[in-house]
Each structure stands twice: as structure tokens, then as C-alpha cells.
Short mmCIF file of C-alpha atoms and ligand atoms in Angstrom, two decimals:
data_model
loop_
_atom_site.label_atom_id
_atom_site.label_comp_id
_atom_site.label_asym_id
_atom_site.label_seq_id
_atom_site.Cartn_x
_atom_site.Cartn_y
_atom_site.Cartn_z
CA UNK A 1 142.99 82.42 134.60
CA UNK A 2 145.00 84.06 137.09
CA UNK A 3 144.25 83.38 140.73
CA UNK A 4 142.24 86.31 142.06
CA UNK A 5 145.06 86.92 144.69
CA UNK A 6 147.57 87.53 141.81
CA UNK A 7 145.61 90.30 140.31
CA UNK A 8 146.92 93.84 141.28
CA UNK A 9 144.25 95.59 143.14
CA UNK A 10 144.30 99.32 143.56
CA UNK A 11 141.77 101.09 145.53
CA UNK A 12 140.64 104.71 146.19
CA UNK A 13 142.42 108.09 145.83
CA UNK A 14 145.51 106.90 147.69
CA UNK A 15 146.40 104.17 145.07
CA UNK A 16 146.55 106.29 142.09
CA UNK A 17 150.41 106.75 142.42
CA UNK A 18 150.94 103.08 142.68
CA UNK A 19 148.66 102.30 139.82
CA UNK A 20 150.60 104.90 137.78
CA UNK A 21 153.89 103.25 138.79
CA UNK A 22 152.52 99.74 137.81
CA UNK A 23 151.46 101.03 134.30
CA UNK A 24 155.03 102.32 133.72
CA UNK A 25 156.79 99.24 135.21
CA UNK A 26 154.54 96.99 133.04
CA UNK A 27 156.69 97.97 129.96
CA UNK A 28 153.36 97.76 127.87
CA UNK A 29 153.87 98.43 124.22
CA UNK A 30 150.79 100.73 124.17
CA UNK A 31 148.14 101.65 126.82
CA UNK A 32 144.71 102.14 125.35
CA UNK A 33 141.40 103.29 126.99
CA UNK A 34 138.08 101.78 126.05
CA UNK A 35 135.12 104.01 127.36
CA UNK A 36 131.43 104.65 126.53
CA UNK A 37 129.97 107.84 125.46
CA UNK A 38 129.17 108.84 129.02
CA UNK A 39 132.29 107.83 130.76
CA UNK A 40 134.47 109.35 127.85
CA UNK A 41 132.88 112.63 128.84
CA UNK A 42 132.58 112.20 132.63
CA UNK A 43 135.37 109.92 133.84
CA UNK A 44 138.16 110.14 131.23
CA UNK A 45 139.18 113.66 132.53
CA UNK A 46 139.81 112.29 136.03
CA UNK A 47 141.73 109.29 134.73
CA UNK A 48 143.98 111.50 132.50
CA UNK A 49 144.38 113.87 135.43
CA UNK A 50 145.49 111.04 137.81
CA UNK A 51 147.77 109.40 135.13
CA UNK A 52 149.21 112.69 134.05
CA UNK A 53 148.65 111.95 130.23
CA UNK A 54 146.15 112.20 127.64
CA UNK A 55 144.41 109.30 125.68
CA UNK A 56 142.71 108.93 122.36
CA UNK A 57 139.99 106.57 123.63
CA UNK A 58 138.06 103.81 121.84
CA UNK A 59 134.39 104.86 122.48
CA UNK A 60 131.28 102.61 122.37
CA UNK A 61 127.66 103.87 122.62
CA UNK A 62 126.50 103.74 126.26
CA UNK A 63 124.13 100.99 127.32
CA UNK A 64 123.47 97.29 127.10
CA UNK A 65 122.71 97.32 123.34
CA UNK A 66 126.51 97.80 122.71
CA UNK A 67 127.37 94.39 124.20
CA UNK A 68 127.22 92.64 121.01
CA UNK A 69 129.55 90.62 118.69
CA UNK A 70 129.21 93.43 116.11
CA UNK A 71 130.51 95.90 118.54
CA UNK A 72 133.39 93.56 119.63
CA UNK A 73 134.20 93.10 115.84
CA UNK A 74 134.43 96.85 115.51
CA UNK A 75 136.71 97.00 118.42
CA UNK A 76 138.96 94.29 117.21
CA UNK A 77 139.36 96.05 113.83
CA UNK A 78 140.00 99.28 115.60
CA UNK A 79 142.79 97.73 117.66
CA UNK A 80 144.36 96.26 114.29
CA UNK A 81 144.20 99.70 112.67
CA UNK A 82 146.03 101.14 115.67
CA UNK A 83 148.65 98.48 115.18
CA UNK A 84 148.03 96.99 118.76
CA UNK A 85 150.27 94.12 119.54
CA UNK A 86 150.23 91.41 122.17
CA UNK A 87 152.08 93.34 124.59
CA UNK A 88 149.53 96.16 124.79
CA UNK A 89 147.25 96.99 127.85
CA UNK A 90 143.55 97.91 127.40
CA UNK A 91 142.12 100.02 130.34
CA UNK A 92 138.33 99.49 130.58
CA UNK A 93 136.73 102.72 131.87
CA UNK A 94 133.14 102.39 132.46
CA UNK A 95 130.21 100.39 133.88
CA UNK A 96 129.56 96.55 133.39
CA UNK A 97 128.94 96.97 129.72
CA UNK A 98 132.52 98.33 129.04
CA UNK A 99 134.13 95.95 131.37
CA UNK A 100 132.22 92.79 130.17
CA UNK A 101 132.56 93.79 126.37
CA UNK A 102 136.09 95.20 126.80
CA UNK A 103 137.28 92.18 128.76
CA UNK A 104 136.01 90.02 125.96
CA UNK A 105 137.65 91.91 123.15
CA UNK A 106 141.03 91.96 125.03
CA UNK A 107 140.86 88.25 126.01
CA UNK A 108 140.25 87.33 122.31
CA UNK A 109 142.20 89.73 120.34
CA UNK A 110 145.46 88.04 118.93
CA UNK A 111 144.57 85.40 121.50
CA UNK A 112 144.62 87.72 124.47
CA UNK A 113 146.14 90.99 125.48
CA UNK A 114 146.32 92.37 128.91
CA UNK A 115 143.39 94.38 130.32
CA UNK A 116 142.61 96.32 133.50
CA UNK A 117 139.01 97.49 134.45
CA UNK A 118 138.63 100.79 135.97
CA UNK A 119 134.94 100.53 136.99
CA UNK A 120 132.94 103.74 137.18
CA UNK A 121 129.35 102.37 137.95
CA UNK A 122 128.51 101.17 141.36
CA UNK A 123 127.33 97.80 139.88
CA UNK A 124 130.77 97.42 138.07
CA UNK A 125 132.76 98.37 141.21
CA UNK A 126 131.15 95.78 143.45
CA UNK A 127 130.13 93.20 140.98
CA UNK A 128 130.70 93.11 137.15
CA UNK A 129 134.39 94.05 136.99
CA UNK A 130 135.36 91.34 139.54
CA UNK A 131 135.68 87.64 138.85
CA UNK A 132 136.90 87.32 135.36
CA UNK A 133 133.63 86.76 133.46
CA UNK A 134 133.58 88.59 130.13
CA UNK A 135 131.28 88.43 127.29
CA UNK A 136 128.51 89.77 125.08
CA UNK A 137 124.84 89.14 124.49
CA UNK A 138 123.36 87.08 121.66
CA UNK A 139 119.92 88.13 120.52
CA UNK A 140 117.73 88.44 123.60
CA UNK A 141 120.00 86.07 125.52
CA UNK A 142 122.40 87.86 127.99
CA UNK A 143 126.05 86.91 128.25
CA UNK A 144 125.75 83.89 125.99
CA UNK A 145 129.20 84.26 124.37
CA UNK A 146 132.26 84.97 126.65
CA UNK A 147 135.27 83.75 128.58
CA UNK A 148 136.65 83.50 131.96
CA UNK A 149 139.77 85.73 131.84
CA UNK A 150 141.67 87.52 134.48
CA UNK A 151 142.48 91.18 134.21
CA UNK A 152 146.17 92.07 134.98
CA UNK A 153 144.96 94.70 137.37
CA UNK A 154 141.94 96.52 138.68
CA UNK A 155 141.64 100.06 139.95
CA UNK A 156 138.48 100.72 141.96
CA UNK A 157 138.05 104.41 142.91
CA UNK A 158 134.59 105.28 144.53
CA UNK A 159 135.31 109.11 143.46
CA UNK A 160 134.14 108.13 139.86
CA UNK A 161 130.68 107.61 141.13
CA UNK A 162 130.21 111.39 141.77
CA UNK A 163 128.58 111.77 138.41
CA UNK A 164 126.47 108.46 138.35
CA UNK A 165 122.76 109.14 138.09
CA UNK A 166 120.65 108.06 141.09
CA UNK A 167 118.84 105.15 139.36
CA UNK A 168 122.32 103.62 138.54
CA UNK A 169 123.23 103.99 142.22
CA UNK A 170 120.07 102.21 143.13
CA UNK A 171 120.68 99.31 140.66
CA UNK A 172 124.11 98.74 142.11
CA UNK A 173 122.96 98.89 145.69
CA UNK A 174 120.87 95.79 144.99
CA UNK A 175 124.14 93.84 144.69
CA UNK A 176 125.69 95.38 147.87
CA UNK A 177 122.61 94.54 149.89
CA UNK A 178 122.90 91.00 148.44
CA UNK A 179 126.61 90.85 149.62
CA UNK A 180 125.33 91.87 153.17
CA UNK A 181 122.70 89.16 153.13
CA UNK A 182 124.71 86.19 151.80
CA UNK A 183 127.84 86.86 153.79
CA UNK A 184 128.26 90.21 155.82
CA UNK A 185 125.68 90.90 158.43
CA UNK A 186 127.56 93.90 159.59
CA UNK A 187 127.53 95.51 156.05
CA UNK A 188 123.66 94.67 155.98
CA UNK A 189 123.28 96.48 159.35
CA UNK A 190 125.04 99.62 158.06
CA UNK A 191 122.77 99.57 154.90
CA UNK A 192 119.74 99.66 157.00
CA UNK A 193 120.62 103.06 158.20
CA UNK A 194 121.24 104.52 154.76
CA UNK A 195 119.09 107.52 153.91
CA UNK A 196 119.38 106.76 150.18
CA UNK A 197 121.48 104.97 147.47
CA UNK A 198 123.99 107.87 147.10
CA UNK A 199 124.79 107.97 150.80
CA UNK A 200 126.67 104.50 150.56
CA UNK A 201 130.04 105.05 152.10
CA UNK A 202 133.28 104.62 149.97
CA UNK A 203 134.50 101.96 152.57
CA UNK A 204 131.24 100.00 152.11
CA UNK A 205 131.72 99.95 148.39
CA UNK A 206 135.37 98.70 148.88
CA UNK A 207 134.11 96.12 151.45
CA UNK A 208 131.47 94.74 149.13
CA UNK A 209 133.96 94.51 146.35
CA UNK A 210 136.55 92.76 148.72
CA UNK A 211 133.77 90.18 149.54
CA UNK A 212 132.99 89.23 146.04
CA UNK A 213 136.83 89.02 145.47
CA UNK A 214 137.18 86.66 148.37
CA UNK A 215 134.31 84.37 147.13
CA UNK A 216 135.78 84.28 143.64
CA UNK A 217 139.30 83.54 144.93
CA UNK A 218 137.79 80.47 146.65
CA UNK A 219 135.76 79.20 143.61
CA UNK A 220 137.00 80.97 140.49
CA UNK A 221 134.98 78.74 138.04
CA UNK A 222 131.71 78.75 139.96
CA UNK A 223 131.59 75.05 140.84
CA UNK A 224 130.08 75.58 144.25
CA UNK A 225 130.42 78.39 146.86
CA UNK A 226 130.50 81.14 144.13
CA UNK A 227 126.94 80.28 143.24
CA UNK A 228 125.70 82.00 146.56
CA UNK A 229 126.31 85.33 144.47
CA UNK A 230 123.21 84.23 142.57
CA UNK A 231 120.86 84.92 145.60
CA UNK A 232 117.85 86.86 144.27
CA UNK A 233 118.99 86.28 140.65
CA UNK A 234 116.78 83.19 139.96
CA UNK A 235 113.45 85.06 140.22
CA UNK A 236 115.37 88.36 139.45
CA UNK A 237 116.49 87.13 136.00
CA UNK A 238 112.97 85.77 135.21
CA UNK A 239 111.43 89.09 136.18
CA UNK A 240 114.05 90.94 133.92
CA UNK A 241 113.22 88.59 131.00
CA UNK A 242 109.48 88.84 131.42
CA UNK A 243 109.64 92.69 131.67
CA UNK A 244 111.63 92.69 128.41
CA UNK A 245 109.14 90.45 126.66
CA UNK A 246 106.37 92.74 127.78
CA UNK A 247 108.12 95.72 126.25
CA UNK A 248 108.80 97.53 129.45
CA UNK A 249 112.37 96.62 130.52
CA UNK A 250 113.38 97.04 134.26
CA UNK A 251 116.91 97.52 135.53
CA UNK A 252 118.93 94.54 136.67
CA UNK A 253 119.19 95.86 140.26
CA UNK A 254 115.33 96.36 140.44
CA UNK A 255 114.77 92.82 139.36
CA UNK A 256 117.39 91.39 141.83
CA UNK A 257 115.80 93.38 144.73
CA UNK A 258 112.45 92.08 144.08
CA UNK A 259 114.04 88.53 143.46
CA UNK A 260 115.60 88.79 147.05
CA UNK A 261 112.45 89.71 148.71
CA UNK A 262 110.71 86.67 147.11
CA UNK A 263 113.57 84.25 147.61
CA UNK A 264 113.69 85.56 151.12
CA UNK A 265 110.15 84.63 151.57
CA UNK A 266 110.85 81.00 150.23
CA UNK A 267 113.90 80.89 152.57
CA UNK A 268 111.69 81.65 155.52
CA UNK A 269 109.30 78.81 154.50
CA UNK A 270 111.92 75.88 153.81
CA UNK A 271 115.32 77.14 154.89
CA UNK A 272 114.87 78.40 158.43
CA UNK A 273 115.25 82.16 157.91
CA UNK A 274 113.87 83.67 161.02
CA UNK A 275 110.78 85.83 160.44
CA UNK A 276 112.54 88.77 162.07
CA UNK A 277 115.34 88.58 159.49
CA UNK A 278 112.86 88.32 156.62
CA UNK A 279 111.14 91.50 157.90
CA UNK A 280 114.51 93.44 157.97
CA UNK A 281 115.16 92.26 154.45
CA UNK A 282 111.80 93.50 153.26
CA UNK A 283 111.86 96.87 155.10
CA UNK A 284 115.32 97.66 153.54
CA UNK A 285 114.38 96.57 149.92
CA UNK A 286 110.96 98.26 149.90
CA UNK A 287 112.52 101.48 151.39
CA UNK A 288 115.05 101.75 148.53
CA UNK A 289 113.18 100.17 145.51
CA UNK A 290 109.83 101.30 144.12
CA UNK A 291 107.38 98.56 143.55
CA UNK A 292 107.45 96.82 140.13
CA UNK A 293 104.21 96.34 138.09
CA UNK A 294 101.99 93.62 139.57
CA UNK A 295 101.69 92.04 135.98
CA UNK A 296 105.26 90.71 136.36
CA UNK A 297 104.34 88.50 139.35
CA UNK A 298 101.97 86.20 137.51
CA UNK A 299 103.07 82.61 137.94
CA UNK A 300 101.79 81.59 134.55
CA UNK A 301 104.09 84.15 132.90
CA UNK A 302 107.20 83.88 135.22
CA UNK A 303 107.31 80.10 135.68
CA UNK A 304 108.23 79.37 131.96
CA UNK A 305 111.42 81.62 132.40
CA UNK A 306 112.29 79.98 135.74
CA UNK A 307 112.12 76.47 134.18
CA UNK A 308 114.93 77.56 131.95
CA UNK A 309 117.32 78.39 134.94
CA UNK A 310 120.67 76.59 134.62
CA UNK A 311 120.53 75.63 138.31
CA UNK A 312 117.43 73.58 137.94
CA UNK A 313 117.43 69.78 138.53
CA UNK A 314 114.70 67.28 137.80
CA UNK A 315 111.98 69.89 137.24
CA UNK A 316 112.67 71.66 140.53
CA UNK A 317 114.12 75.15 140.46
CA UNK A 318 117.53 75.69 141.71
CA UNK A 319 117.93 78.62 144.12
CA UNK A 320 120.14 80.20 146.60
CA UNK A 321 118.43 80.44 150.07
CA UNK A 322 119.35 82.30 153.31
CA UNK A 323 119.19 80.76 156.76
CA UNK A 324 119.96 84.14 158.34
CA UNK A 325 121.25 87.48 157.42
CA UNK A 326 124.80 86.87 156.35
CA UNK A 327 124.23 83.17 155.84
CA UNK A 328 123.39 81.43 152.51
CA UNK A 329 123.45 77.99 150.81
CA UNK A 330 123.71 77.53 147.07
CA UNK A 331 122.20 74.06 146.35
CA UNK A 332 118.53 74.35 147.23
CA UNK A 333 115.88 72.96 144.94
CA UNK A 334 112.41 74.42 145.19
CA UNK A 335 109.04 73.10 143.97
CA UNK A 336 107.24 75.15 141.48
CA UNK A 337 104.07 75.07 143.84
CA UNK A 338 106.06 76.99 146.47
CA UNK A 339 107.14 79.47 144.02
CA UNK A 340 103.42 80.01 142.86
CA UNK A 341 102.55 80.26 146.42
CA UNK A 342 105.14 82.99 146.88
CA UNK A 343 103.71 84.90 144.07
CA UNK A 344 100.30 84.81 145.53
CA UNK A 345 101.86 86.06 148.88
CA UNK A 346 103.45 88.97 146.99
CA UNK A 347 100.22 89.90 145.21
CA UNK A 348 98.52 89.93 148.81
CA UNK A 349 101.35 92.20 149.91
CA UNK A 350 102.83 89.42 152.29
CA UNK A 351 106.12 88.77 150.51
N1 NAD B 1 130.83 89.90 134.51
C1 NAD B 1 130.08 89.92 135.52
O1 NAD B 1 130.41 89.24 136.50
C2 NAD B 1 128.84 90.74 135.56
C3 NAD B 1 128.11 90.90 136.85
C4 NAD B 1 127.07 91.68 136.93
C5 NAD B 1 126.67 92.48 135.88
N2 NAD B 1 127.35 92.35 134.69
C6 NAD B 1 126.92 93.02 133.55
O2 NAD B 1 127.08 94.48 133.81
C7 NAD B 1 126.17 95.17 132.95
C8 NAD B 1 125.51 96.20 133.82
O3 NAD B 1 126.34 97.03 134.40
P1 NAD B 1 126.17 98.54 134.66
O4 NAD B 1 124.95 98.70 135.42
O5 NAD B 1 127.39 99.25 135.10
O6 NAD B 1 125.74 99.09 133.21
P2 NAD B 1 126.27 100.12 132.19
O7 NAD B 1 127.69 99.94 131.88
O8 NAD B 1 125.36 100.21 130.96
O9 NAD B 1 126.30 101.55 133.06
C9 NAD B 1 125.07 102.05 133.38
C10 NAD B 1 124.97 103.54 132.89
O10 NAD B 1 125.76 104.23 133.73
C11 NAD B 1 126.67 105.14 133.07
N3 NAD B 1 127.83 105.42 133.67
C12 NAD B 1 128.73 104.37 134.15
N4 NAD B 1 129.72 105.11 134.99
C13 NAD B 1 129.22 106.48 135.13
C14 NAD B 1 129.75 107.50 135.85
N5 NAD B 1 130.87 107.44 136.55
N6 NAD B 1 129.01 108.67 135.57
C15 NAD B 1 127.93 108.78 134.86
N7 NAD B 1 127.41 107.71 134.24
C16 NAD B 1 128.01 106.59 134.32
C17 NAD B 1 126.80 104.30 131.67
O11 NAD B 1 127.32 104.99 130.64
C18 NAD B 1 125.47 103.78 131.43
O12 NAD B 1 124.72 104.61 130.81
C19 NAD B 1 125.26 94.11 132.32
O13 NAD B 1 125.59 93.99 131.04
C20 NAD B 1 125.56 92.85 133.10
O14 NAD B 1 125.33 91.70 132.40
C21 NAD B 1 128.44 91.43 134.59
#
């Protein structure tokens, strides 16, 4: 995998000419575009306009159900049919589904061709397109098959977000809030004065993306520091899985937002998070995210999922905890009893 610092990063309106020059100077045998049904209609015209050329994109249906081996196989076959060789470049124009699936297809086709994400959802711009994790889901298990593979370049242009629906902005905002909480108190403070998800400034999107790049550069294979990016995700993933099992799926960002609130409460109990900081976290999360159904917060339903978490050790639950806004540790282990207590506090409106 390329060191994060060696990946060419292009940002915002001003970098399009440089991105265009990079495409030309790369002497790629072909430049192809992968998009989903939404981004083919809404984002491709801007890409074509900025690059001054037309594409015949590979298109997948929008949404998580496309992140499968079947879909990967269809794309491998389409690349073969188009005579794509190992010197080609695949541009990934879309949200996290396109960048995860497309990165996986590129990393494995003929043992790997170059790819470059052009993320078009907030979640992909600040999170999914950064860090080299590619992959597909297997049955109900998310991201169970995949690779660590570096893109050749990434082009992040917040202008693509103009057509993004509000609920997708909200989902991506959870990760931006998380970046503030685990490492950038200034960013968190600016988010506290946001009127709504769509008011997020382009500079803050680019700052949140740069923050993740910096963490990944220091720990590319998630052996330590990079785990802080999982703040809110231990309980968040369990909520997401339980909601799926109950037949009423919730968005990743909604689950992470609730997870951050609860893991914040646990941080204040055992990791010294000052109560004033916990209050700030709760106010921001509750203002942006509508409450989730109470049925999701039952310990007897949630704990079985928490017990499967990869970070667990000796029947304690591995978690990232805060010690202040902008300060996190990644190696905490939490007793199940405390998680159950936290869920009771949530039910009583105290977490
Ligand atoms: N690889 C990683 O490190 C990583 C990190 C976080 C999440 N992920 C993955 O990312 C995926 C979620 O990403 P997502 O929320 O972007 O999902 P997504 O790709 O499904 O995009 C969400 C929706 O927004 C639409 N969309 C995207 N850009 C648009 C635009 N500019 N205008 C209008 N609509 C647009 C998409 O078509 C889709 O309907 C999950 O599969 C998750 O596992 C990966």
C-alpha cells in the first residue's frame, strides 16, 4: 500500500486543472468511470465538464445492496469486455458504496489497476474514500471481504454535495462530529454553531478529510492510533445490526451519532470526560439527529452484538473513550454491566 503522503490529493474547485494534467501525464491506457445510478445522473455532468471530455460510465444500482461479490464479478467482466489492461485507471464517482466496491474491483482486476476516488457524498469525502480500505459485504456481514489498497489519487470537491439529499448530509455529519471529538476541538466548536447539516462549510469538510488522512498516514494498517476513528462505532455498529435484524434499518450516521452519545456517557464515568464536555456532545448530537426507537436500546438485544466486536478482550468490550473534546484513547475495555447501566440511563433520558 502506498504511504498516504504519496497519494496525489486534489481538493476543491481550484484543483481541477491540476487533476486534469495529472490524468494526462499519467499515460493511462484508458480512463474509465464507475458511478451509481444517482451519481451517473447528478455528478457525471460536472466531472465531464471539469475534465473537458465525455465518458461511457460503468453504472451500478445506487445503495448498499450493490456492495456484493456478484456486483464485483459483473464489473470485472465489464472491464474484460472493454479490453481494459493493467495500465488503465478507474475513476470512482460516488459515495462510499462506489468507492468501496470500485476500489475492491480495481485492486483485484488483473491483480490490480490504478484507481482514483472522486467522492460525491459527505460520508465518502470525509471518511470512506480515505484510508485504503476497499471491500464488499457478505450476506448480512458488512465489509467482510476486501483489501487495503491505495488509490493513485483522490479528488475531493465539496461542490458535488449540492445535489446530496439532507438525510445523507446528516449521515456524513456524524463522522465530521466524530473527527472533532477525537482530535480537533476547534472543528467541534464550529459545528456547535451549525444551523443544520447542509450548512457545513467546504473548509470544514476538507479539514475533516485531512484529519482522517493524517491519522491513516501515521497508522495505515490500524495497529493502534487509527482505531480512535472507531469512536461511537462499537455501540453504533451494534445498533445498526439490531435495527437490521428488527426489519427497520437505520443509517450508519444515525447509529454512530447515538453510539457517540452513549460512549461519551461511558467516557464520563470511567475515563475522566468532564461533565461539561459530555453536555456539549449531547446537545450537538440531539440537535442534529432525531431520536432512534427506544426498542433499540435494550441491553438483552444489544449485548449479543456488542459481544461480537473485534476489539473485545477477555469478555470485556473494547471501546474508544474520550477524556475531553478533542482527546481520545483507543484501548479501553468496558464491563458489560456498565454498558447495561448506560442503556438504562439512556432510557431515563440521562445519556
Ligand atoms: N472504506 C472505508 O473506510 C469506509 C468508511 C466508512 C464507510 N464506508 C462505507 O461507505 C458506505 C456508505 O457510504 P455513503 O453513505 O456514501 O453511501 P452511498 O454510496 O450508498 O451513498 C448514499 C446515497 O447518496 C447518493 N449520492 C452520493 N453522492 C450523491 C450526490 N452528489 N448527489 C445525490 N446523491 C448522491 C448515493 O447514490 C446513495 O443513494 C457503506 O458501505 C460503508 O460501509 C467505508
